[in-house]
Tab-separated table of C-alpha atoms and ligand atoms in Angstrom:
chain	number	residue	atom	x	y	z
M	1394	UNK	CA	-0.053	0.085	0.055
M	1395	UNK	CA	1.264	3.532	-1.016
M	1396	UNK	CA	0.501	6.964	0.193
M	1397	UNK	CA	-0.413	9.081	-2.749
M	1398	UNK	CA	-0.545	13.080	-2.648
M	1399	UNK	CA	-2.851	14.285	-5.644
M	1400	UNK	CA	-3.277	17.915	-6.452
M	1401	UNK	CA	-5.915	19.316	-8.856
M	1402	UNK	CA	-5.667	22.956	-10.082
M	1403	UNK	CA	-8.462	25.356	-10.825
M	1404	UNK	CA	-9.684	24.229	-14.217
M	1405	UNK	CA	-9.737	20.486	-12.953
M	1406	UNK	CA	-12.254	21.389	-10.667
M	1407	UNK	CA	-14.061	24.399	-12.348
M	1408	UNK	CA	-17.713	23.050	-12.584
M	1409	UNK	CA	-19.868	19.895	-11.250
M	1410	UNK	CA	-18.714	17.788	-14.119
M	1411	UNK	CA	-15.007	18.428	-13.270
M	1412	UNK	CA	-15.467	17.734	-9.718
M	1413	UNK	CA	-17.321	14.418	-10.500
M	1414	UNK	CA	-14.424	13.494	-12.802
M	1415	UNK	CA	-11.738	14.267	-10.138
M	1416	UNK	CA	-14.034	12.407	-7.613
M	1417	UNK	CA	-13.571	9.417	-9.682
M	1418	UNK	CA	-9.751	9.624	-10.314
M	1419	UNK	CA	-9.457	10.036	-6.306
M	1420	UNK	CA	-11.718	7.248	-5.809
M	1421	UNK	CA	-9.975	4.907	-8.316
M	1422	UNK	CA	-6.756	5.626	-6.588
M	1423	UNK	CA	-8.033	4.587	-2.982
M	1424	UNK	CA	-9.909	1.610	-4.516
M	1425	UNK	CA	-6.659	0.138	-5.563
M	1426	UNK	CA	-5.470	0.064	-2.011
M	1427	UNK	CA	-3.772	3.507	-1.483
M	1428	UNK	CA	-3.950	5.896	1.235
M	1429	UNK	CA	-4.839	9.287	-0.794
M	1430	UNK	CA	-4.437	13.084	0.410
M	1431	UNK	CA	-5.987	15.349	-2.198
M	1432	UNK	CA	-5.027	18.977	-2.461
M	1433	UNK	CA	-7.422	21.268	-4.360
M	1434	UNK	CA	-7.180	24.923	-5.774
M	1435	UNK	CA	-10.220	27.183	-6.150
M	1436	UNK	CA	-12.608	26.615	-8.997
M	1437	UNK	CA	-11.634	28.106	-12.342
M	1438	UNK	CA	-11.189	31.892	-11.916
M	1439	UNK	CA	-12.586	32.267	-8.695
M	1440	UNK	CA	-9.427	33.421	-7.219
M	1441	UNK	CA	-9.213	36.309	-9.646
M	1442	UNK	CA	-12.890	36.977	-9.279
M	1443	UNK	CA	-12.540	37.503	-5.389
M	1444	UNK	CA	-9.535	39.952	-6.215
M	1445	UNK	CA	-11.866	42.057	-8.319
M	1446	UNK	CA	-14.480	41.929	-5.912
M	1447	UNK	CA	-11.865	43.424	-3.119
M	1448	UNK	CA	-10.561	45.970	-5.710
M	1449	UNK	CA	-14.327	47.200	-6.234
M	1450	UNK	CA	-14.591	48.157	-2.713
M	1451	UNK	CA	-10.800	48.968	-1.667
M	1452	UNK	CA	-8.104	49.185	-4.066
M	1453	UNK	CA	-5.423	49.088	-1.434
M	1454	UNK	CA	-7.450	46.429	0.710
M	1455	UNK	CA	-5.667	45.097	3.849
M	1456	UNK	CA	-3.565	42.270	3.145
M	1457	UNK	CA	-4.739	40.330	6.108
M	1458	UNK	CA	-8.257	40.657	4.748
M	1459	UNK	CA	-7.314	40.033	1.097
M	1460	UNK	CA	-6.065	36.574	2.628
M	1461	UNK	CA	-9.479	35.939	4.608
M	1462	UNK	CA	-11.114	36.389	1.367
M	1463	UNK	CA	-9.127	34.491	-0.935
M	1464	UNK	CA	-8.888	31.597	1.312
M	1465	UNK	CA	-12.681	31.130	0.977
M	1466	UNK	CA	-12.059	29.925	-2.898
M	1467	UNK	CA	-10.419	26.750	-1.776
M	1468	UNK	CA	-13.016	26.030	1.099
M	1469	UNK	CA	-15.803	25.870	-1.526
M	1470	UNK	CA	-13.483	23.265	-3.697
M	1471	UNK	CA	-12.792	20.956	-0.931
M	1472	UNK	CA	-16.404	20.649	0.387
M	1473	UNK	CA	-17.676	20.103	-3.164
M	1474	UNK	CA	-15.081	17.446	-3.824
M	1475	UNK	CA	-15.581	15.606	-0.526
M	1476	UNK	CA	-19.594	15.521	-1.240
M	1477	UNK	CA	-18.700	14.261	-4.759
M	1478	UNK	CA	-16.416	11.406	-3.369
M	1479	UNK	CA	-19.065	10.553	-0.716
M	1480	UNK	CA	-21.863	10.169	-3.252
M	1481	UNK	CA	-19.419	7.354	-5.023
M	1482	UNK	CA	-19.592	5.627	-1.728
M	1483	UNK	CA	-16.097	6.323	-0.296
M	1484	UNK	CA	-15.095	7.745	3.341
M	1485	UNK	CA	-13.687	11.205	2.960
M	1486	UNK	CA	-13.079	14.516	4.958
M	1487	UNK	CA	-12.285	17.841	3.932
M	1488	UNK	CA	-10.010	19.982	5.784
M	1489	UNK	CA	-8.940	23.721	5.806
M	1490	UNK	CA	-5.126	24.361	5.533
M	1491	UNK	CA	-5.302	25.137	9.439
M	1492	UNK	CA	-7.258	21.994	10.071
M	1493	UNK	CA	-4.609	20.153	8.216
M	1494	UNK	CA	-1.862	21.892	10.306
M	1495	UNK	CA	-0.249	24.438	7.805
M	1496	UNK	CA	1.553	27.006	10.172
M	1497	UNK	CA	3.067	29.848	8.369
M	1498	UNK	CA	4.771	33.093	8.750
M	1499	UNK	CA	2.661	36.334	8.721
M	1500	UNK	CA	3.675	37.726	5.286
M	1501	UNK	CA	-0.177	37.971	3.973
M	1502	UNK	CA	-0.370	37.168	0.205
M	1503	UNK	CA	3.029	35.194	-0.055
M	1504	UNK	CA	3.230	33.346	3.502
M	1505	UNK	CA	5.741	30.652	3.864
M	1506	UNK	CA	5.239	27.325	5.361
M	1507	UNK	CA	6.981	27.026	8.712
M	1508	UNK	CA	5.978	23.374	9.532
M	1509	UNK	CA	2.720	20.938	9.361
M	1510	UNK	CA	1.401	19.362	12.294
M	1511	UNK	CA	0.410	16.221	10.459
M	1512	UNK	CA	-1.592	14.588	13.330
M	1513	UNK	CA	-4.932	15.498	12.148
M	1514	UNK	CA	-4.181	14.335	8.884
M	1515	UNK	CA	-2.480	10.937	10.066
M	1516	UNK	CA	-5.408	10.340	12.449
M	1517	UNK	CA	-7.925	10.629	9.278
M	1518	UNK	CA	-5.872	8.462	7.307
M	1519	UNK	CA	-5.848	5.747	9.964
M	1520	UNK	CA	-9.656	5.774	9.923
M	1521	UNK	CA	-9.313	4.878	6.201
M	1522	UNK	CA	-10.492	8.449	5.008
M	1523	UNK	CA	-9.491	10.198	1.856
M	1524	UNK	CA	-8.294	13.237	3.063
M	1525	UNK	CA	-9.172	16.340	0.760
M	1526	UNK	CA	-7.055	19.485	1.777
M	1527	UNK	CA	-7.524	23.296	0.819
M	1528	UNK	CA	-4.349	24.379	-1.066
M	1529	UNK	CA	-2.722	27.960	-1.171
M	1530	UNK	CA	-3.748	28.484	2.915
M	1531	UNK	CA	-2.455	28.259	6.213
M	1532	UNK	CA	-2.545	30.256	9.702
M	1533	UNK	CA	0.082	32.231	11.325
M	1534	UNK	CA	1.062	32.534	14.883
M	1535	UNK	CA	-1.806	35.189	15.463
M	1536	UNK	CA	-4.271	32.405	14.381
M	1537	UNK	CA	-5.041	34.466	11.196
M	1538	UNK	CA	-5.468	32.885	8.038
M	1539	UNK	CA	-2.549	33.409	5.352
M	1540	UNK	CA	-2.132	32.266	1.706
M	1541	UNK	CA	1.012	31.205	-0.183
M	1542	UNK	CA	1.093	33.332	-3.271
M	1543	UNK	CA	-0.599	32.632	-6.391
M	1544	UNK	CA	-0.272	29.188	-7.803
M	1545	UNK	CA	0.589	28.262	-4.154
M	1546	UNK	CA	-1.597	24.926	-4.005
M	1547	UNK	CA	1.196	23.397	-5.835
M	1548	UNK	CA	3.355	24.031	-2.903
M	1549	UNK	CA	0.715	22.740	-0.419
M	1550	UNK	CA	0.806	19.372	-2.099
M	1551	UNK	CA	4.300	19.254	-2.160
M	1552	UNK	CA	4.646	20.294	1.524
M	1553	UNK	CA	2.264	17.429	2.406
M	1554	UNK	CA	3.997	14.910	0.578
M	1555	UNK	CA	7.101	15.771	1.917
M	1556	UNK	CA	5.799	15.798	5.626
M	1557	UNK	CA	3.934	12.644	5.479
M	1558	UNK	CA	6.823	10.884	3.173
M	1559	UNK	CA	4.378	10.159	0.587
M	1560	UNK	CA	5.159	7.429	-2.188
M	1561	UNK	CA	4.061	9.879	-5.002
M	1562	UNK	CA	2.981	13.576	-5.597
M	1563	UNK	CA	1.044	13.922	-8.733
M	1564	UNK	CA	0.168	17.405	-9.930
M	1565	UNK	CA	-2.962	17.202	-12.303
M	1566	UNK	CA	-3.700	19.971	-14.525
M	1567	UNK	CA	-5.319	21.091	-17.772
M	1568	UNK	CA	-2.367	20.175	-19.852
M	1569	UNK	CA	-0.738	16.609	-20.274
M	1570	UNK	CA	2.718	17.487	-18.724
M	1571	UNK	CA	5.542	19.880	-19.088
M	1572	UNK	CA	6.006	20.823	-22.592
M	1573	UNK	CA	9.079	22.238	-24.053
M	1574	UNK	CA	7.051	25.656	-24.433
M	1575	UNK	CA	3.559	26.731	-23.308
M	1576	UNK	CA	1.483	24.367	-25.571
M	1577	UNK	CA	-1.366	26.729	-25.712
M	1578	UNK	CA	0.623	29.234	-27.197
M	1579	UNK	CA	3.689	27.562	-29.062
M	1580	UNK	CA	2.901	25.127	-31.986
M	1581	UNK	CA	5.029	22.046	-31.947
M	1582	UNK	CA	5.617	22.204	-28.118
M	1583	UNK	CA	6.588	18.926	-27.149
M	1584	UNK	CA	5.777	17.159	-24.042
M	1585	UNK	CA	8.848	16.055	-21.868
M	1586	UNK	CA	8.938	12.420	-20.228
M	1587	UNK	CA	11.354	13.845	-17.531
M	1588	UNK	CA	12.931	17.293	-16.461
M	1589	UNK	CA	15.446	17.813	-13.634
M	1590	UNK	CA	14.250	19.845	-10.210
M	1591	UNK	CA	16.942	22.595	-11.339
M	1592	UNK	CA	15.580	23.130	-14.990
M	1593	UNK	CA	12.054	22.807	-13.878
M	1594	UNK	CA	13.029	25.531	-11.145
M	1595	UNK	CA	14.190	27.820	-13.813
M	1596	UNK	CA	11.523	27.321	-16.333
M	1597	UNK	CA	9.068	27.878	-13.248
M	1598	UNK	CA	10.920	30.923	-12.138
M	1599	UNK	CA	11.403	32.500	-15.961
M	1600	UNK	CA	7.710	32.089	-16.459
M	1601	UNK	CA	6.314	28.703	-17.056
M	1602	UNK	CA	3.007	28.562	-14.934
M	1603	UNK	CA	2.554	24.948	-14.990
M	1604	UNK	CA	4.382	24.423	-11.884
M	1605	UNK	CA	4.731	27.253	-8.910
M	1606	UNK	CA	8.663	27.616	-8.399
M	1607	UNK	CA	8.419	27.509	-4.567
M	1608	UNK	CA	6.939	23.957	-5.146
M	1609	UNK	CA	9.863	22.663	-7.208
M	1610	UNK	CA	12.264	24.302	-4.846
M	1611	UNK	CA	10.595	22.363	-1.810
M	1612	UNK	CA	10.302	19.103	-4.074
M	1613	UNK	CA	14.183	19.390	-4.535
M	1614	UNK	CA	15.092	19.949	-1.063
M	1615	UNK	CA	12.905	17.007	0.329
M	1616	UNK	CA	13.476	14.549	-2.725
M	1617	UNK	CA	9.726	14.509	-3.347
M	1618	UNK	CA	9.317	13.164	-6.951
M	1619	UNK	CA	6.607	15.048	-8.837
M	1620	UNK	CA	4.675	13.812	-11.741
M	1621	UNK	CA	2.732	16.727	-13.915
M	1622	UNK	CA	-0.285	14.968	-15.573
M	1623	UNK	CA	-3.539	15.723	-17.314
M	1624	UNK	CA	-6.783	15.325	-15.164
M	1625	UNK	CA	-8.714	14.873	-18.456
M	1626	UNK	CA	-6.758	12.559	-20.226
M	1627	UNK	CA	-5.512	9.528	-18.373
M	1628	UNK	CA	-1.775	9.163	-20.109
M	1629	UNK	CA	1.607	9.217	-18.383
M	1630	UNK	CA	2.725	12.897	-18.180
M	1631	UNK	CA	6.312	14.401	-17.088
M	1632	UNK	CA	8.330	13.372	-14.178
M	1633	UNK	CA	10.204	16.013	-12.224
M	1634	UNK	CA	13.349	14.409	-10.532
M	1635	UNK	CA	17.077	14.865	-9.738
M	1636	UNK	CA	18.327	13.245	-12.829
M	1637	UNK	CA	16.622	13.315	-15.976
M	1638	UNK	CA	17.243	11.537	-19.471
M	1639	UNK	CA	18.047	14.102	-22.246
M	1640	UNK	CA	15.700	13.580	-24.988
M	1641	UNK	CA	18.067	14.456	-28.039
M	1642	UNK	CA	17.722	18.340	-27.372
M	1643	UNK	CA	20.268	20.814	-26.682
M	1644	UNK	CA	17.610	22.513	-24.118
M	1645	UNK	CA	14.639	21.665	-22.276
M	1646	UNK	CA	12.220	24.562	-22.911
M	1647	UNK	CA	11.538	28.048	-23.906
M	1648	UNK	CA	9.596	30.491	-21.925
M	1649	UNK	CA	8.406	34.106	-21.291
M	1650	UNK	CA	7.676	36.542	-18.706
M	1651	UNK	CA	5.893	39.818	-19.212
M	1652	UNK	CA	6.015	40.846	-15.660
M	1653	UNK	CA	9.290	42.795	-16.404
M	1654	UNK	CA	10.126	46.501	-15.936
M	1655	UNK	CA	13.534	48.054	-16.842
M	1656	UNK	CA	14.696	50.988	-15.060
M	1657	UNK	CA	17.578	53.147	-16.706
M	1658	UNK	CA	19.675	55.470	-14.675
M	1659	UNK	CA	21.500	57.595	-17.391
M	1660	UNK	CA	24.408	59.809	-17.102
M	1661	UNK	CA	25.322	58.969	-13.461
M	1662	UNK	CA	28.793	60.456	-11.986
M	1663	UNK	CA	31.234	57.734	-12.506
M	1664	UNK	CA	32.352	57.652	-8.921
M	1665	UNK	CA	33.005	54.577	-6.391
M	1666	UNK	CA	29.884	53.636	-4.403
M	1667	UNK	CA	27.146	54.510	-7.083
M	1668	UNK	CA	26.081	50.989	-7.583
M	1669	UNK	CA	26.102	50.298	-3.931
M	1670	UNK	CA	24.059	52.952	-2.889
M	1671	UNK	CA	21.401	52.254	-5.789
M	1672	UNK	CA	20.831	48.768	-5.106
M	1673	UNK	CA	21.128	49.136	-1.138
M	1674	UNK	CA	18.115	51.788	-1.363
M	1675	UNK	CA	16.262	49.114	-3.493
M	1676	UNK	CA	16.900	46.174	-1.293
M	1677	UNK	CA	16.114	48.140	1.822
M	1678	UNK	CA	12.357	48.329	0.418
M	1679	UNK	CA	12.721	44.443	-0.653
M	1680	UNK	CA	12.876	45.219	-4.263
M	1681	UNK	CA	14.142	42.066	-6.088
M	1682	UNK	CA	16.537	43.099	-8.833
M	1683	UNK	CA	17.008	40.611	-11.563
M	1684	UNK	CA	19.539	41.501	-14.592
M	1685	UNK	CA	21.812	44.314	-14.050
M	1686	UNK	CA	23.944	46.120	-16.706
M	1687	UNK	CA	26.566	49.059	-16.288
M	1688	UNK	CA	28.215	50.796	-18.935
M	1689	UNK	CA	31.801	51.630	-19.213
M	1690	UNK	CA	32.327	55.266	-17.705
M	1691	UNK	CA	32.819	57.912	-20.316
M	1692	UNK	CA	33.703	61.466	-20.037
M	1693	UNK	CA	33.077	61.103	-16.180
M	1694	UNK	CA	29.663	59.523	-16.448
M	1695	UNK	CA	28.231	56.127	-16.782
M	1696	UNK	CA	24.652	54.269	-17.156
M	1697	UNK	CA	22.898	51.758	-15.060
M	1698	UNK	CA	20.207	49.688	-16.433
M	1699	UNK	CA	18.271	46.996	-14.262
M	1700	UNK	CA	14.968	44.787	-14.548
M	1701	UNK	CA	12.701	44.475	-11.734
M	1702	UNK	CA	9.036	43.159	-11.749
M	1703	UNK	CA	6.438	45.644	-13.470
M	1704	UNK	CA	4.877	46.728	-10.030
M	1705	UNK	CA	8.230	47.788	-8.760
M	1706	UNK	CA	9.385	49.815	-11.815
M	1707	UNK	CA	7.656	53.210	-10.819
M	1708	UNK	CA	8.506	52.634	-7.167
M	1709	UNK	CA	12.021	52.197	-7.791
M	1710	UNK	CA	12.037	55.398	-9.895
M	1711	UNK	CA	10.440	57.222	-7.081
M	1712	UNK	CA	12.985	56.025	-4.362
M	1713	UNK	CA	16.112	56.495	-6.710
M	1714	UNK	CA	14.874	60.116	-7.501
M	1715	UNK	CA	15.490	60.944	-3.911
M	1716	UNK	CA	19.178	59.741	-3.766
M	1717	UNK	CA	21.753	62.400	-3.612
M	1718	UNK	CA	24.360	60.194	-5.195
M	1719	UNK	CA	22.383	60.300	-8.592
M	1720	UNK	CA	21.722	64.128	-8.808
M	1721	UNK	CA	21.954	65.124	-12.387
M	1722	UNK	CA	21.183	61.476	-13.672
M	1723	UNK	CA	18.255	61.008	-15.748
M	1724	UNK	CA	15.825	58.059	-14.447
M	1725	UNK	CA	13.255	56.338	-16.576
M	1726	UNK	CA	11.273	53.207	-16.303
M	1727	UNK	CA	10.110	50.956	-19.474
M	1728	UNK	CA	7.326	48.543	-18.562
M	1729	UNK	CA	6.715	47.491	-22.226
M	1730	UNK	CA	9.404	44.760	-22.053
M	1731	UNK	CA	9.411	40.991	-21.435
M	1732	UNK	CA	11.918	38.464	-20.784
M	1733	UNK	CA	12.503	35.315	-22.841
M	1734	UNK	CA	14.592	32.255	-21.947
M	1735	UNK	CA	15.883	29.181	-22.653
M	1736	UNK	CA	16.512	26.431	-20.179
M	1737	UNK	CA	18.503	23.219	-20.337
M	1738	UNK	CA	21.326	21.386	-18.453
M	1739	UNK	CA	22.822	20.363	-21.779
M	1740	UNK	CA	23.686	23.874	-22.914
M	1741	UNK	CA	26.709	24.096	-20.583
M	1742	UNK	CA	28.663	21.887	-23.043
M	1743	UNK	CA	27.378	23.239	-26.101
M	1744	UNK	CA	29.224	26.631	-26.948
M	1745	UNK	CA	26.844	27.657	-29.743
M	1746	UNK	CA	23.649	27.686	-27.921
M	1747	UNK	CA	23.470	31.423	-27.282
M	1748	UNK	CA	24.596	32.304	-30.937
M	1749	UNK	CA	21.670	30.040	-31.978
M	1750	UNK	CA	19.155	31.784	-29.735
M	1751	UNK	CA	20.440	35.437	-30.891
M	1752	UNK	CA	20.350	34.418	-34.610
M	1753	UNK	CA	16.822	33.140	-34.203
M	1754	UNK	CA	15.772	36.750	-33.027
M	1755	UNK	CA	18.120	38.419	-35.332
M	1756	UNK	CA	16.174	36.720	-38.391
M	1757	UNK	CA	12.889	37.938	-37.015
M	1758	UNK	CA	14.252	41.293	-36.447
M	1759	UNK	CA	13.704	41.552	-32.859
M	1760	UNK	CA	16.122	43.538	-30.959
M	1761	UNK	CA	17.943	42.412	-27.644
M	1762	UNK	CA	18.068	44.872	-24.863
M	1763	UNK	CA	19.894	42.837	-22.216
M	1764	UNK	CA	21.332	39.506	-21.877
M	1765	UNK	CA	21.783	37.361	-18.926
M	1766	UNK	CA	23.321	33.860	-18.717
M	1767	UNK	CA	24.074	30.833	-16.045
M	1768	UNK	CA	24.994	27.613	-16.329
M	1769	UNK	CA	21.505	26.293	-17.671
M	1770	UNK	CA	19.802	29.203	-18.931
M	1771	UNK	CA	20.172	32.212	-21.070
M	1772	UNK	CA	17.689	35.085	-20.686
M	1773	UNK	CA	17.182	38.217	-23.084
M	1774	UNK	CA	14.742	41.317	-22.447
M	1775	UNK	CA	13.171	42.460	-25.348
M	1776	UNK	CA	10.028	44.679	-26.545
M	1777	UNK	CA	6.974	42.985	-24.912
M	1778	UNK	CA	4.981	43.065	-28.247
M	1779	UNK	CA	7.775	40.892	-29.729
M	1780	UNK	CA	7.533	38.077	-26.909
M	1781	UNK	CA	5.335	35.779	-28.255
M	1782	UNK	CA	7.167	35.928	-31.651
M	1783	UNK	CA	10.485	35.446	-29.945
M	1784	UNK	CA	9.391	32.313	-28.116
M	1785	UNK	CA	7.969	30.829	-31.255
M	1786	UNK	CA	11.054	31.616	-33.161
M	1787	UNK	CA	13.640	30.299	-30.275
M	1788	UNK	CA	11.520	27.101	-29.951
M	1789	UNK	CA	11.419	26.462	-33.687
M	1790	UNK	CA	15.414	27.015	-33.946
M	1791	UNK	CA	16.036	24.337	-31.239
M	1792	UNK	CA	13.505	21.812	-31.461
M	1793	UNK	CA	14.159	18.851	-33.814
M	1794	UNK	CA	11.322	18.230	-36.495
M	1795	UNK	CA	10.294	14.719	-36.301
R	3172	ADP	P1	-3.689	24.741	-12.768
R	3172	ADP	O1	-4.861	25.380	-12.493
R	3172	ADP	O2	-3.772	23.307	-12.752
R	3172	ADP	O3	-2.729	25.054	-11.519
R	3172	ADP	P2	-2.185	26.597	-14.401
R	3172	ADP	O4	-3.062	27.318	-15.168
R	3172	ADP	O5	-1.401	27.083	-13.050
R	3172	ADP	O6	-2.889	25.188	-13.996
R	3172	ADP	O7	-0.877	25.918	-14.972
R	3172	ADP	C1	-1.179	24.841	-16.386
R	3172	ADP	C2	-0.971	25.964	-17.566
R	3172	ADP	O8	0.406	26.357	-17.808
R	3172	ADP	C3	-1.124	25.359	-18.820
R	3172	ADP	O9	-2.630	25.664	-19.164
R	3172	ADP	C4	-0.271	26.060	-19.861
R	3172	ADP	O10	-0.970	27.148	-20.660
R	3172	ADP	C5	0.703	26.722	-18.909
R	3172	ADP	N1	2.120	26.594	-19.334
R	3172	ADP	C6	3.049	27.719	-19.458
R	3172	ADP	N2	4.102	27.002	-19.866
R	3172	ADP	C7	3.923	25.645	-19.849
R	3172	ADP	C8	4.980	24.382	-20.179
R	3172	ADP	N3	6.318	24.608	-20.471
R	3172	ADP	N4	4.463	23.200	-20.233
R	3172	ADP	C9	3.067	23.192	-19.781
R	3172	ADP	N5	2.098	24.230	-19.497
R	3172	ADP	C10	2.727	25.102	-19.713
R	3173	LIG	N1	-6.343	29.563	-6.410
R	3173	LIG	C1	-4.954	29.976	-6.075
R	3173	LIG	C2	-4.685	30.943	-7.159
R	3173	LIG	O1	-5.368	30.781	-8.149
R	3173	LIG	C3	-4.134	28.894	-5.891
R	3173	LIG	C4	-3.643	27.991	-6.790
R	3173	LIG	O2	-4.415	27.896	-7.869
R	3173	LIG	O3	-2.814	27.174	-6.689
R	3173	LIG	O4	-3.514	31.356	-7.392
R	3174	MG	MG1	-1.286	26.475	-11.055
């Protein structure tokens, strides 16, 4: 007998038919003699709709109240799924995040899991119940509800799998696995049989929504092997693991992220300490800086350009405008940019990889504004209007036609 954690995303539980379908998958797993813990997200676009409702009343709603509201989405899903499973004749209980023992810190909207008190889940499993847990939520030390950040149900599932030493963690979604690019946007995207934690972490962080990046980080830390698969088509999905077979491809995937802004500081005095003061000011306000480019000094001045998330662009300009060290410099923010990235462990040993990517962009007349590389990824910043075309062009250049 195995312990299996199964997670179902919003589209997998979007309506009564889909909930019944999930109830069947879960019951089949239970019937085969397994212990089952199920994690579910809010139905369809519920979380977005709740955010819109809040904005109608208060665009700057208190974060605590927002979490109080957003946690309601998952509460609806767990109870409906439990009812559907009971109807099929199987013993089941639904648990909210706090009932399942999720203790988090107090960063409303992107709380981190501190620990999971597993006694309740274990007791329910011992009673042979199917345990249905609300993803995306926990409780802080003040007994207030918290949420884990968008897409956080993936992390809830991996955390349970790690805490209960589950044999398997299956992430069911609306595509058949992890692809070489978003299969809804890129013709010819191929499903991967396997991918490493490190590659998946880069893809998720660089924009591939199929798994939340924190969930991958946690899966790697606790060696939880993940399978990403479809809730609508019962075929094998993609395994995310420590070592993965390479499939005759130089890279594992192409992705894009439009949540990017470029901040340029032009004509800064070319003195020591300027970069330190700029990035110190930003880090003091928890603004995460991604790619940084500094020009050579010429005629006593230089330029510094860096990328941040879209929300943080205007804030960064405001903060830097107050900095005495930048007096006389021009500070501008461009939010019409996107980051396009390729990821793959194989590129380390293939020197032509960057050239091939740049050539594909050049052939489409797409201008590169910034470049950043690491051992297993290359990212470029380009105009956001070019992002989708760029992903398709780069994907076509790297993927073998078979
Ligand atoms: P869920 O509601 O199940 O959590 P998400 O919408 O969060 O599902 O993630 C699934 C979506 O991720 C897919 O519908 C697909 O459009 C998108 N996606 C982006 N990049 C990839 C990729 N490389 N492979 C598979 N899906 C991807
Ligand atoms: N319902 C939450 C969201 O939409 C969590 C999740 O789907 O994983 O972000
Ligand atoms: Mg998701």
